[in-house]
């Protein structure tokens, strides 16, 4: 059984068979925001996402969902509706359970959920949405991450480079469709999912002066829309402006976002077949895109700060621009950006304005892709792995984290007394809310509470050596490589690189939970 959220998200996707699908035309909409090109989203990589969301990704997951494989008929894709059914049955339950786990780990009251687009306000509607209870209004949710299903027989990312004018036109339609959905929702992110690819999208408006903007003709909402016989979503009208009483200032933003010019959207393509360690998989990409839409600032702008960057609000207050994490300090070398001024970004190499909260906390801020290696003991990888544009050359660092019973994890992660170390700030289109994170969360060893003198099973004995007091533990090998040891009624997992060998003993290179750890080689 997988040990972390990341392990689950990197497992192979269920098989499907779309060989019976014939080609054809995609849905059209005369009032869609026109898109005729795109550009690579170079930051949307395994390394960056792991660095930004290392806390939920590296969290222990004792009881991940087990999806019923169903019958062969469930895997047979014959049209867009059957692909929707396949995703609802086999893929989205894993994503939604992972989002629940992330909420528990981050001690947030809000749980986000990938839902049918019909649950949401707006035009179309899109095939998929991302919702939360706080976004419920008059029986429907505000959609903070629109997504759409397409068939690979009708749409492929490579069609953008086609010499055929007809193929290139067909390529533009789904991109234009999702761009319009994103503008309608006031969200900079969106995605397209097919039986062969997942495509993450980020939209940016053109930076134009007020004069040119005011002279631009508006898109006129139509009175009705219809769904084509193939089952593909059709958007032939734009909804009327939302009531200010419904979504506050967001209605004004939505109304204008449908009438402005946009830059070529940024894209990242993840093949359906990608799986295994060190790989950006479809499930990992969608999970992280959901967290991006749920946290931080997500409205559509002309320029964005780097994904893995911080905004310094005062001397001891930093907020992560993508995850929404609040902290009194940032890691050494972190990029600090004022989102309003792109020229103000700089790297905080010396961390001169940050205040260390406690020694062990620095472990949380390590670069999670800095010491990756491949132990070749996880899942089988695609034969074209070395040609993929994502991933790294080494295996993911597994950080010290507890894999105690899930009930203990969730209980420790539930809201408790106010703390000062970290908090998460999640943005929704109805406003911001903030909840402080429980200090006793056990997803990372760096954030473990200090050891107490209790009867809990843990360190077996201590030894004095070289001026350091070592706590000796029993070390065991992990099935996926590396080592694990018992601690406070649970297990802490590590990689081999986090230990140094001295004879038949292993010593942890860094202090864990305020202790120097050693043990005999297993």
CSV table of N, CA and C in Angstrom, one decimal, residues 132-215:
chain,number,residue,atom,x,y,z
A,132,UNK,N,-16.8,24.2,-3.3
A,132,UNK,CA,-16.7,24.1,-1.8
A,132,UNK,C,-17.9,24.6,-1.2
A,133,UNK,N,-18.2,24.2,0.0
A,133,UNK,CA,-19.5,24.6,0.6
A,133,UNK,C,-19.6,26.1,0.7
A,134,UNK,N,-18.5,26.8,0.9
A,134,UNK,CA,-18.6,28.3,1.1
A,134,UNK,C,-19.0,28.9,-0.3
A,135,UNK,N,-18.9,28.2,-1.4
A,135,UNK,CA,-19.3,28.7,-2.7
A,135,UNK,C,-20.7,28.4,-3.1
A,136,UNK,N,-21.5,27.8,-2.2
A,136,UNK,CA,-22.8,27.5,-2.5
A,136,UNK,C,-23.7,28.7,-2.4
A,137,UNK,N,-24.5,28.9,-3.5
A,137,UNK,CA,-25.4,30.1,-3.5
A,137,UNK,C,-26.6,29.8,-4.3
A,138,UNK,N,-27.8,29.9,-3.8
A,138,UNK,CA,-29.1,29.6,-4.5
A,138,UNK,C,-29.0,28.3,-5.2
A,139,UNK,N,-28.6,27.3,-4.5
A,139,UNK,CA,-28.6,25.9,-5.0
A,139,UNK,C,-27.5,25.5,-5.9
A,140,UNK,N,-26.6,26.4,-6.2
A,140,UNK,CA,-25.5,26.0,-7.1
A,140,UNK,C,-24.2,26.6,-6.5
A,141,UNK,N,-23.1,26.1,-7.0
A,141,UNK,CA,-21.8,26.5,-6.6
A,141,UNK,C,-21.1,27.5,-7.5
A,142,UNK,N,-20.2,28.3,-7.0
A,142,UNK,CA,-19.4,29.1,-7.9
A,142,UNK,C,-18.2,28.2,-8.3
A,143,UNK,N,-17.9,28.1,-9.6
A,143,UNK,CA,-16.9,27.2,-10.1
A,143,UNK,C,-15.6,27.9,-10.1
A,144,UNK,N,-14.6,27.4,-9.3
A,144,UNK,CA,-13.3,28.0,-9.2
A,144,UNK,C,-12.2,27.3,-10.1
A,145,UNK,N,-12.6,26.2,-10.8
A,145,UNK,CA,-11.7,25.6,-11.7
A,145,UNK,C,-12.5,24.9,-12.8
A,146,UNK,N,-12.8,25.5,-13.9
A,146,UNK,CA,-13.5,24.9,-15.0
A,146,UNK,C,-12.6,23.9,-15.8
A,147,UNK,N,-13.2,22.8,-16.1
A,147,UNK,CA,-12.5,21.8,-16.9
A,147,UNK,C,-13.5,21.2,-18.0
A,148,UNK,N,-12.9,20.7,-19.1
A,148,UNK,CA,-13.8,20.2,-20.1
A,148,UNK,C,-13.2,18.9,-20.6
A,149,UNK,N,-14.1,18.0,-21.0
A,149,UNK,CA,-13.7,16.7,-21.6
A,149,UNK,C,-13.7,16.7,-23.1
A,150,UNK,N,-12.7,16.2,-23.7
A,150,UNK,CA,-12.7,16.1,-25.1
A,150,UNK,C,-12.2,14.7,-25.5
A,151,UNK,N,-12.5,14.3,-26.7
A,151,UNK,CA,-12.0,13.0,-27.3
A,151,UNK,C,-10.8,13.2,-28.1
A,152,UNK,N,-9.8,12.3,-27.9
A,152,UNK,CA,-8.5,12.5,-28.7
A,152,UNK,C,-8.7,12.3,-30.2
A,153,UNK,N,-9.8,11.6,-30.6
A,153,UNK,CA,-10.1,11.4,-32.0
A,153,UNK,C,-10.5,12.8,-32.6
A,154,UNK,N,-10.9,13.7,-31.8
A,154,UNK,CA,-11.3,15.0,-32.3
A,154,UNK,C,-10.4,16.1,-31.9
A,155,UNK,N,-9.6,16.0,-30.9
A,155,UNK,CA,-8.7,17.0,-30.4
A,155,UNK,C,-7.4,16.5,-29.9
A,156,UNK,N,-6.3,17.0,-30.3
A,156,UNK,CA,-5.0,16.6,-29.8
A,156,UNK,C,-4.1,17.9,-29.7
A,157,UNK,N,-3.3,17.9,-28.7
A,157,UNK,CA,-2.4,19.1,-28.5
A,157,UNK,C,-1.6,19.5,-29.8
A,158,UNK,N,-1.1,18.5,-30.5
A,158,UNK,CA,-0.3,18.7,-31.6
A,158,UNK,C,-1.0,19.4,-32.8
A,159,UNK,N,-2.3,19.4,-32.8
A,159,UNK,CA,-3.1,20.0,-33.9
A,159,UNK,C,-2.8,21.5,-34.0
A,160,UNK,N,-2.3,22.1,-33.0
A,160,UNK,CA,-1.9,23.5,-33.0
A,160,UNK,C,-0.8,23.8,-34.1
A,161,UNK,N,0.0,22.8,-34.4
A,161,UNK,CA,1.1,22.9,-35.3
A,161,UNK,C,0.7,22.3,-36.7
A,162,UNK,N,-0.5,21.9,-36.9
A,162,UNK,CA,-0.9,21.3,-38.1
A,162,UNK,C,-0.9,22.3,-39.3
A,163,UNK,N,-0.5,21.7,-40.5
A,163,UNK,CA,-0.5,22.5,-41.7
A,163,UNK,C,-1.9,22.7,-42.3
A,164,UNK,N,-2.9,21.9,-41.7
A,164,UNK,CA,-4.2,21.9,-42.2
A,164,UNK,C,-5.0,23.0,-41.5
A,165,UNK,N,-5.6,23.9,-42.2
A,165,UNK,CA,-6.3,25.0,-41.7
A,165,UNK,C,-7.5,24.5,-40.9
A,166,UNK,N,-8.1,23.4,-41.4
A,166,UNK,CA,-9.3,22.8,-40.7
A,166,UNK,C,-8.9,22.2,-39.4
A,167,UNK,N,-7.8,21.5,-39.3
A,167,UNK,CA,-7.3,20.9,-38.1
A,167,UNK,C,-6.9,22.0,-37.1
A,168,UNK,N,-6.3,23.0,-37.6
A,168,UNK,CA,-5.9,24.1,-36.6
A,168,UNK,C,-7.1,24.8,-36.1
A,169,UNK,N,-8.2,25.0,-36.9
A,169,UNK,CA,-9.4,25.6,-36.4
A,169,UNK,C,-10.0,24.7,-35.3
A,170,UNK,N,-10.0,23.4,-35.6
A,170,UNK,CA,-10.6,22.4,-34.6
A,170,UNK,C,-9.8,22.5,-33.3
A,171,UNK,N,-8.5,22.7,-33.4
A,171,UNK,CA,-7.7,22.8,-32.2
A,171,UNK,C,-8.1,24.0,-31.4
A,172,UNK,N,-8.4,25.1,-32.0
A,172,UNK,CA,-8.7,26.4,-31.3
A,172,UNK,C,-10.0,26.3,-30.4
A,173,UNK,N,-10.9,25.4,-30.8
A,173,UNK,CA,-12.2,25.4,-30.2
A,173,UNK,C,-12.2,25.1,-28.7
A,174,UNK,N,-11.7,23.9,-28.3
A,174,UNK,CA,-11.7,23.6,-26.9
A,174,UNK,C,-10.9,24.6,-26.0
A,175,UNK,N,-9.8,25.2,-26.6
A,175,UNK,CA,-9.0,26.2,-25.8
A,175,UNK,C,-9.9,27.4,-25.6
A,176,UNK,N,-10.5,27.9,-26.7
A,176,UNK,CA,-11.4,29.0,-26.6
A,176,UNK,C,-12.6,28.8,-25.6
A,177,UNK,N,-13.1,27.6,-25.7
A,177,UNK,CA,-14.2,27.2,-24.8
A,177,UNK,C,-13.8,27.3,-23.3
A,178,UNK,N,-12.7,26.7,-23.0
A,178,UNK,CA,-12.2,26.7,-21.6
A,178,UNK,C,-11.8,28.1,-21.2
A,179,UNK,N,-11.2,28.9,-22.1
A,179,UNK,CA,-10.8,30.3,-21.8
A,179,UNK,C,-12.1,31.1,-21.4
A,180,UNK,N,-13.2,30.9,-22.1
A,180,UNK,CA,-14.4,31.6,-21.8
A,180,UNK,C,-15.0,31.1,-20.5
A,181,UNK,N,-14.9,29.8,-20.2
A,181,UNK,CA,-15.4,29.3,-18.9
A,181,UNK,C,-14.6,30.0,-17.8
A,182,UNK,N,-13.3,30.1,-18.0
A,182,UNK,CA,-12.4,30.6,-16.9
A,182,UNK,C,-12.7,32.1,-16.7
A,183,UNK,N,-13.0,32.8,-17.8
A,183,UNK,CA,-13.3,34.2,-17.7
A,183,UNK,C,-14.7,34.4,-16.9
A,184,UNK,N,-15.6,33.5,-17.3
A,184,UNK,CA,-16.9,33.5,-16.6
A,184,UNK,C,-16.8,33.3,-15.1
A,185,UNK,N,-15.8,32.4,-14.7
A,185,UNK,CA,-15.6,32.1,-13.3
A,185,UNK,C,-14.7,33.0,-12.6
A,186,UNK,N,-14.0,33.9,-13.4
A,186,UNK,CA,-13.0,34.7,-12.8
A,186,UNK,C,-11.8,34.0,-12.3
A,187,UNK,N,-11.4,32.9,-12.9
A,187,UNK,CA,-10.3,32.0,-12.4
A,187,UNK,C,-9.3,31.9,-13.5
A,188,UNK,N,-8.0,32.1,-13.2
A,188,UNK,CA,-6.9,32.0,-14.2
A,188,UNK,C,-6.6,30.6,-14.7
A,189,UNK,N,-7.1,29.6,-14.0
A,189,UNK,CA,-6.8,28.2,-14.3
A,189,UNK,C,-7.9,27.5,-15.0
A,190,UNK,N,-7.6,26.5,-15.8
A,190,UNK,CA,-8.6,25.6,-16.4
A,190,UNK,C,-7.9,24.4,-16.9
A,191,UNK,N,-8.6,23.4,-17.5
A,191,UNK,CA,-8.0,22.3,-18.0
A,191,UNK,C,-8.9,21.6,-19.0
A,192,UNK,N,-8.2,20.8,-19.9
A,192,UNK,CA,-8.9,19.9,-20.8
A,192,UNK,C,-8.4,18.5,-20.5
A,193,UNK,N,-9.3,17.5,-20.5
A,193,UNK,CA,-8.9,16.2,-20.2
A,193,UNK,C,-9.5,15.3,-21.3
A,194,UNK,N,-8.6,14.5,-21.9
A,194,UNK,CA,-9.0,13.5,-23.0
A,194,UNK,C,-8.7,12.1,-22.6
A,195,UNK,N,-8.9,11.2,-23.5
A,195,UNK,CA,-8.6,9.8,-23.2
A,195,UNK,C,-7.1,9.5,-23.4
A,196,UNK,N,-6.3,10.6,-23.8
A,196,UNK,CA,-4.9,10.4,-24.0
A,196,UNK,C,-4.1,11.5,-23.2
A,197,UNK,N,-4.6,12.6,-22.9
A,197,UNK,CA,-3.9,13.7,-22.2
A,197,UNK,C,-4.6,14.4,-21.2
A,198,UNK,N,-3.9,15.0,-20.3
A,198,UNK,CA,-4.4,16.1,-19.4
A,198,UNK,C,-3.7,17.3,-19.8
A,199,UNK,N,-4.4,18.4,-20.0
A,199,UNK,CA,-3.8,19.7,-20.4
A,199,UNK,C,-4.1,20.8,-19.4
A,200,UNK,N,-3.1,21.2,-18.6
A,200,UNK,CA,-3.4,22.3,-17.6
A,200,UNK,C,-3.2,23.6,-18.3
A,201,UNK,N,-4.1,24.6,-18.0
A,201,UNK,CA,-4.1,25.9,-18.7
A,201,UNK,C,-4.0,27.0,-17.7
A,202,UNK,N,-3.3,28.1,-18.1
A,202,UNK,CA,-3.4,29.3,-17.3
A,202,UNK,C,-3.6,30.5,-18.3
A,203,UNK,N,-4.6,31.3,-17.9
A,203,UNK,CA,-5.0,32.4,-18.8
A,203,UNK,C,-4.5,33.7,-18.2
A,204,UNK,N,-4.1,34.6,-19.2
A,204,UNK,CA,-3.7,36.0,-18.8
A,204,UNK,C,-4.3,37.0,-19.7
A,205,UNK,N,-4.7,38.1,-19.1
A,205,UNK,CA,-5.3,39.1,-20.0
A,205,UNK,C,-4.2,40.0,-20.6
A,206,UNK,N,-4.5,40.6,-21.7
A,206,UNK,CA,-3.6,41.6,-22.3
A,206,UNK,C,-3.5,42.8,-21.4
A,207,UNK,N,-2.3,43.4,-21.4
A,207,UNK,CA,-2.1,44.7,-20.6
A,207,UNK,C,-2.4,45.8,-21.6
A,208,UNK,N,-3.6,46.3,-21.6
A,208,UNK,CA,-4.0,47.4,-22.5
A,208,UNK,C,-4.4,48.6,-21.7
A,209,UNK,N,-4.3,49.8,-22.3
A,209,UNK,CA,-4.7,51.0,-21.6
A,209,UNK,C,-6.3,51.1,-21.6
A,210,UNK,N,-6.8,52.0,-20.8
A,210,UNK,CA,-8.2,52.1,-20.6
A,210,UNK,C,-8.9,52.6,-21.9
A,211,UNK,N,-8.2,53.4,-22.7
A,211,UNK,CA,-8.8,53.9,-23.9
A,211,UNK,C,-9.1,52.8,-24.9
A,212,UNK,N,-8.1,52.0,-25.2
A,212,UNK,CA,-8.4,50.9,-26.1
A,212,UNK,C,-9.4,49.9,-25.6
A,213,UNK,N,-9.4,49.7,-24.2
A,213,UNK,CA,-10.3,48.8,-23.7
A,213,UNK,C,-11.8,49.3,-23.8
A,214,UNK,N,-12.0,50.6,-23.6
A,214,UNK,CA,-13.3,51.1,-23.7
A,214,UNK,C,-13.9,51.1,-25.1
A,215,UNK,N,-13.0,51.1,-26.1
A,215,UNK,CA,-13.4,51.1,-27.5
A,215,UNK,C,-13.7,49.7,-28.0
